[in-house]
Tab-separated table of N, CA and C in Angstrom:
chain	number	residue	atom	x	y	z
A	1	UNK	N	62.670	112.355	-63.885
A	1	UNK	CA	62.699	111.258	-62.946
A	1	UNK	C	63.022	109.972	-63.721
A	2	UNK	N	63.989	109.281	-63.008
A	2	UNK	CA	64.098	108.132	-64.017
A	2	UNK	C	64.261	107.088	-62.850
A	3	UNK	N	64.272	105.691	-62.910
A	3	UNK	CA	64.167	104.343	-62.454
A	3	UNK	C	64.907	103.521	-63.296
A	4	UNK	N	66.497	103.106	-61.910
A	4	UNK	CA	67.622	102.399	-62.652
A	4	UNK	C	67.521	100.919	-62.091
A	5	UNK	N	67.856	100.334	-62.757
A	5	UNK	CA	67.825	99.026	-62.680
A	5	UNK	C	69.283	98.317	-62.476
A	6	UNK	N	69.776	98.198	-61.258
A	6	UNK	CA	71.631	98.075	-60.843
A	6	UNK	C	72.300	96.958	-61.130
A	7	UNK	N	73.091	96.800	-61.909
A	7	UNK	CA	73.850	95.447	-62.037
A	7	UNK	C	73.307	94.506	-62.475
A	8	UNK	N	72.592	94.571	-63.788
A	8	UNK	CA	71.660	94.017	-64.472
A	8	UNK	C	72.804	92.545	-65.009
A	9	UNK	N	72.686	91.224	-65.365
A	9	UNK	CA	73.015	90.384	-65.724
A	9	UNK	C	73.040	90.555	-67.014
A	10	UNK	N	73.994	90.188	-67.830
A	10	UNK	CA	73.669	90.827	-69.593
A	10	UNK	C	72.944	89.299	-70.323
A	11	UNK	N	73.014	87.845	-69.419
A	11	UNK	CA	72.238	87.151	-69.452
A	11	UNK	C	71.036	87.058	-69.417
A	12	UNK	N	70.231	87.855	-68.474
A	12	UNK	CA	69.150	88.235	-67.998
A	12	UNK	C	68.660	89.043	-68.616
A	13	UNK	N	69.252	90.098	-69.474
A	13	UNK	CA	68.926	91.131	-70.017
A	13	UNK	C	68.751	90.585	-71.433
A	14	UNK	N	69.604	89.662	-72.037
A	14	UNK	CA	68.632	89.024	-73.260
A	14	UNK	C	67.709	88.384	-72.927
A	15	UNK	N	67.580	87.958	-71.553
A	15	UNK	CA	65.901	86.991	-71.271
A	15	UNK	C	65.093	88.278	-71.472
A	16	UNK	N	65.160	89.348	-70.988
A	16	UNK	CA	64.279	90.635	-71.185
A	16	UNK	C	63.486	90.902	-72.791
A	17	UNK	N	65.120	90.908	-73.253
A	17	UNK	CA	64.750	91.657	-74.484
A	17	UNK	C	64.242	90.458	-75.475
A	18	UNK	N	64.370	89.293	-75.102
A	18	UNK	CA	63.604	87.920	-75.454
A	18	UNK	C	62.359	88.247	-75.568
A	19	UNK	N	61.672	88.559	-73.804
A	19	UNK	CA	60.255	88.629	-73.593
A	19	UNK	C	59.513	89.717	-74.433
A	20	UNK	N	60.666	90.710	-74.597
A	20	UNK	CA	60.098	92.177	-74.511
A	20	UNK	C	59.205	92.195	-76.302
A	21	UNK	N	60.548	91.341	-76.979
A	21	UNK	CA	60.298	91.248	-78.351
A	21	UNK	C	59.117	90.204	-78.916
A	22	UNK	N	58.532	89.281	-77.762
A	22	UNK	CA	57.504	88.100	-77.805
A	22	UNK	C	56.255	88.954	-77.424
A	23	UNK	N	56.489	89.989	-76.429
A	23	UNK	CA	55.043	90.748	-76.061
A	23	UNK	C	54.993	91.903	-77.270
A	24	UNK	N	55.774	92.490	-77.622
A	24	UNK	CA	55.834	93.041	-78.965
A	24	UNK	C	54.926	92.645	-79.852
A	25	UNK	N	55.541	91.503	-80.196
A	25	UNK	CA	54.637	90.574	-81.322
A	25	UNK	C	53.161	90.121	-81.140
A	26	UNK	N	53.093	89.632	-79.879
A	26	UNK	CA	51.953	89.655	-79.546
A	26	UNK	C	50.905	90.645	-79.208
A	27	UNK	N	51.437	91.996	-78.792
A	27	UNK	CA	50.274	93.290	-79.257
A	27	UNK	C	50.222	93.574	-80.517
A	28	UNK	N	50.885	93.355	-81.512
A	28	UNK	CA	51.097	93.745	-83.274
A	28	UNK	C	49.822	93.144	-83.594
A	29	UNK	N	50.255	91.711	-83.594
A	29	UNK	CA	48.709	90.642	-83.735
A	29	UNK	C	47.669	90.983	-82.986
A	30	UNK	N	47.318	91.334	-81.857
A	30	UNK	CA	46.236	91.542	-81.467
A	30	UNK	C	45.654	93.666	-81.808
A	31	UNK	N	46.745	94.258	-82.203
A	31	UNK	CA	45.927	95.012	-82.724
A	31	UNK	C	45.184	95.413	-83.933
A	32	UNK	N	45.259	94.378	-84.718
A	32	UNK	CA	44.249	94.273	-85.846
A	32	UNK	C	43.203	93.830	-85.805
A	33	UNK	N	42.755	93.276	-84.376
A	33	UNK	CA	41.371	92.730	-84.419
A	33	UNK	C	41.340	93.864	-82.914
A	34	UNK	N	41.518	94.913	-82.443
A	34	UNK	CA	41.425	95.477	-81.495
A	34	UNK	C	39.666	96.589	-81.994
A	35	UNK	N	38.221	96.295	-81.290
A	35	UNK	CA	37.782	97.020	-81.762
A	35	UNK	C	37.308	98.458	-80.804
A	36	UNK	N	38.344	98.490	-79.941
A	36	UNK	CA	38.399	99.350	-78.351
A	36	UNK	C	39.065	100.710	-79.148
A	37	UNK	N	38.690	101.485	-79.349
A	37	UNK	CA	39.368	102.620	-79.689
A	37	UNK	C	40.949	102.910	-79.082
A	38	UNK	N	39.760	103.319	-77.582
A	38	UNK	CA	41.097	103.425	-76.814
A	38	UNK	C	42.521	102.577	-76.240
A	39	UNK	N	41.642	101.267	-76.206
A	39	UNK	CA	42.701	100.137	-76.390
A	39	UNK	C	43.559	100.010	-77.779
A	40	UNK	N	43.058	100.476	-78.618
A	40	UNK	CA	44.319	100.093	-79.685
A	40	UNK	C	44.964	101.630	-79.696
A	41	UNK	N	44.518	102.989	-79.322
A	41	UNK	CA	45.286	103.766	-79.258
A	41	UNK	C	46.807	103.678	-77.812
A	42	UNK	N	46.391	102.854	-76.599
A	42	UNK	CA	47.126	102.527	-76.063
A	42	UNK	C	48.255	101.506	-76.143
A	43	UNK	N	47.618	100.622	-77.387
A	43	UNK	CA	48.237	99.280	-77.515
A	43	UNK	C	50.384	99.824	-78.645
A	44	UNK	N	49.344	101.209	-79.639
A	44	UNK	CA	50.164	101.775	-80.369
A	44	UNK	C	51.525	102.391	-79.105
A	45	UNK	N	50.458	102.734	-78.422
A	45	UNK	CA	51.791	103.743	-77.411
A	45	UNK	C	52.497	102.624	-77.123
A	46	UNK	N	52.201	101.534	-76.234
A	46	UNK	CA	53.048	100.532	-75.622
A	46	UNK	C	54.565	99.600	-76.777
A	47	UNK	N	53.417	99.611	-77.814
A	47	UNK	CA	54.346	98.977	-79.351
A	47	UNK	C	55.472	99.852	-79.597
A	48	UNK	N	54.979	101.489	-79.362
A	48	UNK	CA	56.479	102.281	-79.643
A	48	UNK	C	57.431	102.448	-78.473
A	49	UNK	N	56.711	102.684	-77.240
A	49	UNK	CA	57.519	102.441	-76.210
A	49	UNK	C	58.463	101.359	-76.350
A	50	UNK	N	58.173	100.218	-76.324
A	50	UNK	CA	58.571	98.578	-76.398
A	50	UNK	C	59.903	98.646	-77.562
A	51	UNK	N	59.298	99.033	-78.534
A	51	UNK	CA	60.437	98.670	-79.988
A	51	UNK	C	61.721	99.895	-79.516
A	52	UNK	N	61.254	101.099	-78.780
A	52	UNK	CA	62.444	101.889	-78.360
A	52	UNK	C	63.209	101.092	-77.182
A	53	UNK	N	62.938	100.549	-76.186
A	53	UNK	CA	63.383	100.276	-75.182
A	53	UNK	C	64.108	98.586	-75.724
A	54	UNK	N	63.639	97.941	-76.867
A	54	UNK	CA	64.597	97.143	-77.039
A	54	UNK	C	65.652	96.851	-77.593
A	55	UNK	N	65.859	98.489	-78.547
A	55	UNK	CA	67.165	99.042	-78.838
A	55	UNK	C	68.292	99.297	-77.329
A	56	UNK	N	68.051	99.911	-76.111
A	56	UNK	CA	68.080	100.156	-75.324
A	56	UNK	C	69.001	98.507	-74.245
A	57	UNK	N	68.219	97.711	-74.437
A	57	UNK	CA	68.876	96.375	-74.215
A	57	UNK	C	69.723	96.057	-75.001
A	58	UNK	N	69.388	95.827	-76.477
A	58	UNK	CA	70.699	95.364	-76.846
A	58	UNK	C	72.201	96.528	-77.249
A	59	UNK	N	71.811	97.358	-76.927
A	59	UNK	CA	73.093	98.543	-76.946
A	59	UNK	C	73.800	97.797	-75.402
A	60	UNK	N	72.869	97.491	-74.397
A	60	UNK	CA	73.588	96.907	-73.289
A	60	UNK	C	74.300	95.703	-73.440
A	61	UNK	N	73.378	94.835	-74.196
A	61	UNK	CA	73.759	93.482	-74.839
A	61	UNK	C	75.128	93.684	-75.749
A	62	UNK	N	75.223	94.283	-76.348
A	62	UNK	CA	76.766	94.479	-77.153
A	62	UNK	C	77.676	95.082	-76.701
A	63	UNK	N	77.392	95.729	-75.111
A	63	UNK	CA	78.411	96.062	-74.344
A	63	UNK	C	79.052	95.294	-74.223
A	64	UNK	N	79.384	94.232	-73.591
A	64	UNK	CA	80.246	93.000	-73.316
A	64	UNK	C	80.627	93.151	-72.291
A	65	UNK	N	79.582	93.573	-71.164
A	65	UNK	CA	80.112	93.606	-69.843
A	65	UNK	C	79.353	92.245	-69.181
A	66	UNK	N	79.775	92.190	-68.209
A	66	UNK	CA	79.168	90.871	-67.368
A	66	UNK	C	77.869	91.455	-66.554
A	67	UNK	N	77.858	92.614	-66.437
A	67	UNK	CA	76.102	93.733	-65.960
A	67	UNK	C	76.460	94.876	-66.334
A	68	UNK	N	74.948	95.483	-65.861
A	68	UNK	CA	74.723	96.889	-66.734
A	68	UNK	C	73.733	97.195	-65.992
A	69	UNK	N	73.998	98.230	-65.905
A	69	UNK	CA	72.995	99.507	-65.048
A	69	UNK	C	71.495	99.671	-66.726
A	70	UNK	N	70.537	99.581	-65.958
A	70	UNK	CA	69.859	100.131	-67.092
A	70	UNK	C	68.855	101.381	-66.574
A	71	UNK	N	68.872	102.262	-67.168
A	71	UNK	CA	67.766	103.487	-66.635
A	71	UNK	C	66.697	103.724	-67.384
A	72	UNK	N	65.591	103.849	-66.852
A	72	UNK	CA	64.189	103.812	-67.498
A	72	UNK	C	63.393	105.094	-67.200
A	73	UNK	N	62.192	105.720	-68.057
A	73	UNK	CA	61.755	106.524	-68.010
A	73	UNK	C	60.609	105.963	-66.452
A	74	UNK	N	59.237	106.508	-66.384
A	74	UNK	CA	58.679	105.893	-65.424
A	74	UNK	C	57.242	105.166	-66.169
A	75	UNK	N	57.162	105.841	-67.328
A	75	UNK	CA	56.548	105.378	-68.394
A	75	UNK	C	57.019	104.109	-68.893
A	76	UNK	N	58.505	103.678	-69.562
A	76	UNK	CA	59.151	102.457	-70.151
A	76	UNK	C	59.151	101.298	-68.806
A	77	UNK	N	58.804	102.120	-67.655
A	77	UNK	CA	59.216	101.236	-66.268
A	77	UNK	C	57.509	100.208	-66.341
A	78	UNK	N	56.720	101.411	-66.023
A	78	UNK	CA	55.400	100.416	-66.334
A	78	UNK	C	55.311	99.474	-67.126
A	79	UNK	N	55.959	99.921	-68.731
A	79	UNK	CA	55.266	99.088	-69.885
A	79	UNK	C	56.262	97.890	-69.496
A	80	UNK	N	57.621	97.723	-68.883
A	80	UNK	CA	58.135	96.870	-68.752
A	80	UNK	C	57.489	95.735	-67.506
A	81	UNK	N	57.349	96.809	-66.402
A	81	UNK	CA	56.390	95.924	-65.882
A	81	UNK	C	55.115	94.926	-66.735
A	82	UNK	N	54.147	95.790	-67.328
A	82	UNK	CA	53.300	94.989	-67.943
A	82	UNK	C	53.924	93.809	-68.849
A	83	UNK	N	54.809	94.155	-69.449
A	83	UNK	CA	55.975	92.165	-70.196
A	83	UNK	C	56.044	91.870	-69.128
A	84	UNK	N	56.758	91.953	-67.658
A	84	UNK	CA	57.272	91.068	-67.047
A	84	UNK	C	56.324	90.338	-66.342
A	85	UNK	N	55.046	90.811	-66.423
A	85	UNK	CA	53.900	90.692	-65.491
A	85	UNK	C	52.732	89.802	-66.913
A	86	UNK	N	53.090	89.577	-67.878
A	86	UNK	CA	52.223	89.161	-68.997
A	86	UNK	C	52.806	87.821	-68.711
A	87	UNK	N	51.175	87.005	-68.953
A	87	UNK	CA	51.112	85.197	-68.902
A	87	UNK	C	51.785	84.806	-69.957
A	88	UNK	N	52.493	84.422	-70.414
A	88	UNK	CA	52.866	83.192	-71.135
A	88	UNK	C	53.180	82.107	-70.965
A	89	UNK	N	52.700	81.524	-71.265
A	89	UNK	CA	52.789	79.809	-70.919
A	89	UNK	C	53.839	78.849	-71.435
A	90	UNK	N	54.218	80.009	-72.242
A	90	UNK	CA	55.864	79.259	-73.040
A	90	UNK	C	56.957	79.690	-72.277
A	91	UNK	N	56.902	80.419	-71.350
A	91	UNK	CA	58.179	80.603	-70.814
A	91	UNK	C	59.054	79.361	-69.605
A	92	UNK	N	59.840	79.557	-69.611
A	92	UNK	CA	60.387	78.639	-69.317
A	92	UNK	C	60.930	78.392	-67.746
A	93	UNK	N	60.899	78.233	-67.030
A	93	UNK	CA	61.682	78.299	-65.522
A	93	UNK	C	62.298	79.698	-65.508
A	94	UNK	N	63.567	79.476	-66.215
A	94	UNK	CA	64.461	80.348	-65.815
A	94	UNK	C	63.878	81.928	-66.411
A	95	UNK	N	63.077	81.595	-67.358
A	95	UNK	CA	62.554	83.017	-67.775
A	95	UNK	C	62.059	83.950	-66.665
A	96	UNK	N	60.390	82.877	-66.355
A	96	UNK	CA	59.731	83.510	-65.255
A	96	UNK	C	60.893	83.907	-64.012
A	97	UNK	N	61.797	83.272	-64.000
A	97	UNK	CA	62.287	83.457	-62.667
A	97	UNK	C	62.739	84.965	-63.075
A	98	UNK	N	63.782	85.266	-63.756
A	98	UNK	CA	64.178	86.366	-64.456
A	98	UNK	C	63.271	87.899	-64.363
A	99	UNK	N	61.669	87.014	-65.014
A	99	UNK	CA	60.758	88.389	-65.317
A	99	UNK	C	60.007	88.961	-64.148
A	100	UNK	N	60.118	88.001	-62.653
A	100	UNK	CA	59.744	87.830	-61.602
A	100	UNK	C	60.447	88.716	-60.510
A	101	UNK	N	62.005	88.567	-61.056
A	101	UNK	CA	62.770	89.314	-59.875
A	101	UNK	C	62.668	90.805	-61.046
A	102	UNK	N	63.060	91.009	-61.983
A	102	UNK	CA	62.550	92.577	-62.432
A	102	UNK	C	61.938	93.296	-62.263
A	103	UNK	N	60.213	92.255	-62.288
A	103	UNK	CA	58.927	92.451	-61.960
A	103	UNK	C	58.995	93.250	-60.358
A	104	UNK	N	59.708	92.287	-59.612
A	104	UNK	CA	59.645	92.783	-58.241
A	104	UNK	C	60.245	94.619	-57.830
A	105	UNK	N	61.653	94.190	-59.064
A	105	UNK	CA	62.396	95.186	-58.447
A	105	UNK	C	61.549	96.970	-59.113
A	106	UNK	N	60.934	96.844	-60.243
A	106	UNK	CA	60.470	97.578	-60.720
A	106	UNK	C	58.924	98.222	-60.191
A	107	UNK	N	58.256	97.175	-59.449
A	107	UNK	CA	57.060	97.476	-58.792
A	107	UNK	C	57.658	98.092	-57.292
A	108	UNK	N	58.560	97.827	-56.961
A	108	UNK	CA	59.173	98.228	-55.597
A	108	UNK	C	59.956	100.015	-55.862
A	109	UNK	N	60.460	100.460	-56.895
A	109	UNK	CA	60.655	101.703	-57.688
A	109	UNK	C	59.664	102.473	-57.496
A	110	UNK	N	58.758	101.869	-58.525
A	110	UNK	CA	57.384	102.687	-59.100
A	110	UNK	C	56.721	103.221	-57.427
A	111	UNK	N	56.241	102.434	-56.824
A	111	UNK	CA	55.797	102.528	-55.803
A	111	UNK	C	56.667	103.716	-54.764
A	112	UNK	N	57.880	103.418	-54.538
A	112	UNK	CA	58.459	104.426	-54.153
A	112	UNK	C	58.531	105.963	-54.715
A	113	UNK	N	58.169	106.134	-55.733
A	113	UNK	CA	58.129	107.612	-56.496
A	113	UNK	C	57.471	108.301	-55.630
């Protein structure tokens, strides 16, 4: 089962792989002070999920198309949800707007399975 994402903006898709690589960083750092077992055994899954799926963008990103279909496991679909759905306070207008309509289109997927 997989969950495609249609006519992706290759603009939009470096705002992704922007976020994707900022929530990255930010579970790295927080799993050294993680003292949840199971939370840092989950935090590992999400970190490898994440670092695979942002190879995945920029293979789209060096396409040089103007969009791109992207297809996701239903697993990479969640963890993407959880970036697009993570607070940061540094993001910018156009980000949130970006991680907002993904957010949408990916919770509207999942749900349909």
């Amino acid at each position: 089962m997989k969950i495609t994402l249609k006519k992706i903006k290759i603009a939009d898709i470096e705002i992704i792989q922007s976020e994707l690589l900022k929530f990255i960083r930010n579970k790295v750092d927080n799993i050294h002070n993680c003292k949840d077992y199971e939370k840092y055994c989950n935090d590992i899954i999400v970190i490898d999920v994440l670092q695979s799926m942002f190879f995945i963008f920029r293979s789209k990103i060096e396409s040089k198309k103007e969009t791109s279909n992207i297809i996701l496991t239903p697993t990479q679909s969640v963890i993407l949800l959880y970036c697009c759905q993570w607070e940061r306070e540094e993001r910018t207008q156009e980000q949130r707007i970006v991680m907002q309509i993904i957010s949408d289109i990916i919770h509207e997927r999942l749900v349909n399975i």
